[in-house]
PDB file of C-alpha atoms in Angstrom:
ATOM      1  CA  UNK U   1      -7.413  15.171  -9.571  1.00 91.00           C
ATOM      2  CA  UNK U   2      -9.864  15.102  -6.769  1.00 95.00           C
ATOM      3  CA  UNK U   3     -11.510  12.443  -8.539  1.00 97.00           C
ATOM      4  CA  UNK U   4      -8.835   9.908  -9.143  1.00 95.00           C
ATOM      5  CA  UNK U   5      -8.134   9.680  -5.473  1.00 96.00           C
ATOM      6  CA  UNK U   6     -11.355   9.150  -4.626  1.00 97.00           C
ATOM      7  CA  UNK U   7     -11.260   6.181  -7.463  1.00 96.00           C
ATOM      8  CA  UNK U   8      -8.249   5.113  -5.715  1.00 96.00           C
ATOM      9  CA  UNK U   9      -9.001   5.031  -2.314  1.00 97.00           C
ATOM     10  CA  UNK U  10     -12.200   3.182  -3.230  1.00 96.00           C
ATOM     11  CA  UNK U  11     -10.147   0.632  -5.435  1.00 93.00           C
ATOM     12  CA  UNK U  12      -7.760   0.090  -2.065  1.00 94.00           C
ATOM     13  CA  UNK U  13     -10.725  -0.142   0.164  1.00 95.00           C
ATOM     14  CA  UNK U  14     -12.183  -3.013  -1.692  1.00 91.00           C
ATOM     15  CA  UNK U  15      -9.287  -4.854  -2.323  1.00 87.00           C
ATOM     16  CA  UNK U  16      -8.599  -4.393   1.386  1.00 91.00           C
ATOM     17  CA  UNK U  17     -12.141  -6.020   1.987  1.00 92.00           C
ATOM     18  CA  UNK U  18     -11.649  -8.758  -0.158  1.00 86.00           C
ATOM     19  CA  UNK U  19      -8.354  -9.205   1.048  1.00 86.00           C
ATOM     20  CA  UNK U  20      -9.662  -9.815   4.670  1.00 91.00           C
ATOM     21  CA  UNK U  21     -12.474 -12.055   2.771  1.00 91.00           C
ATOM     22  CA  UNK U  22     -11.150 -14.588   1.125  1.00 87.00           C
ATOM     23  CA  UNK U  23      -8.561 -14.626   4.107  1.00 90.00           C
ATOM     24  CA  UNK U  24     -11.416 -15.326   6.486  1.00 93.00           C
ATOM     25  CA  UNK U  25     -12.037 -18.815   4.000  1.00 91.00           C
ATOM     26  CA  UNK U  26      -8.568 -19.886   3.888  1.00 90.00           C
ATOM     27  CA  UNK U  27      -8.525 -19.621   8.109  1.00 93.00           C
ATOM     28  CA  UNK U  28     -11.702 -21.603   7.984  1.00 95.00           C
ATOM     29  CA  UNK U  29     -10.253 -24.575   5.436  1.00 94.00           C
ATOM     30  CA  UNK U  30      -7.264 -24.921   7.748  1.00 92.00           C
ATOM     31  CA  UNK U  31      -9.573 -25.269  11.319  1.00 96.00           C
ATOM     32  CA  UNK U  32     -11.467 -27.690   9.396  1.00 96.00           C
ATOM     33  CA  UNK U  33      -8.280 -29.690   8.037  1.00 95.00           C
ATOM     34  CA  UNK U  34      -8.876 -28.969   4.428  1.00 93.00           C
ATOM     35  CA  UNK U  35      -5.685 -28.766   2.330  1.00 91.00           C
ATOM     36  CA  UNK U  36      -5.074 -25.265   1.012  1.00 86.00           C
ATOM     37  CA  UNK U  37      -2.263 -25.570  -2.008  1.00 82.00           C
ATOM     38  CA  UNK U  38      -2.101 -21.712  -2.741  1.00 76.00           C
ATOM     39  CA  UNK U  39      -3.800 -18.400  -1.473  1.00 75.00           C
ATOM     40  CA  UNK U  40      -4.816 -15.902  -4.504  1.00 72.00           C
ATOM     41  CA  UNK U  41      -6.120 -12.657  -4.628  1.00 67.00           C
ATOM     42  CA  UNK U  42      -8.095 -11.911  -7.861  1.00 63.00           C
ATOM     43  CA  UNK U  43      -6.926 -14.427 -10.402  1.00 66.00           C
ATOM     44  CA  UNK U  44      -3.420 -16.558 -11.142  1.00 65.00           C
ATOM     45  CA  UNK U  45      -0.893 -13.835 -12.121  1.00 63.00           C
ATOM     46  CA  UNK U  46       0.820 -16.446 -14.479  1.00 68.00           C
ATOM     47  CA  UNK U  47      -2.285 -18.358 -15.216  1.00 65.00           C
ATOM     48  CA  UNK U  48      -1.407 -21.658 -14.318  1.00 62.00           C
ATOM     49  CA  UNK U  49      -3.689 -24.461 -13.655  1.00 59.00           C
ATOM     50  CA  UNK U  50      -3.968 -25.266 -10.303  1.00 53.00           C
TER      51      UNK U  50
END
């Protein structure tokens, strides 16, 4: 048991990391006027094309 929270709390921290990430390059497109048509995490959920 010890083991799968320490799996989890890893999988949170990076996903907590890359959330802050990619966050950090859609602040940047907007300063620099660059249109931003949708914010993912990972991949497309319902695969659609962008």
């Amino acid at each position: 048991m010890k083991i799968a929270i320490i799996i989890l709390q890893f999988v949170a921290g990076m996903s907590l990391l890359v959330l802050v990430h990619e966050f950090g390059h859609f602040v940047a497109a907007k300063a620099f006027g660059i249109r931003v048509r949708k914010f993912y995490l990972f991949f497309d959920a319902w695969f659609k094309p962008v």
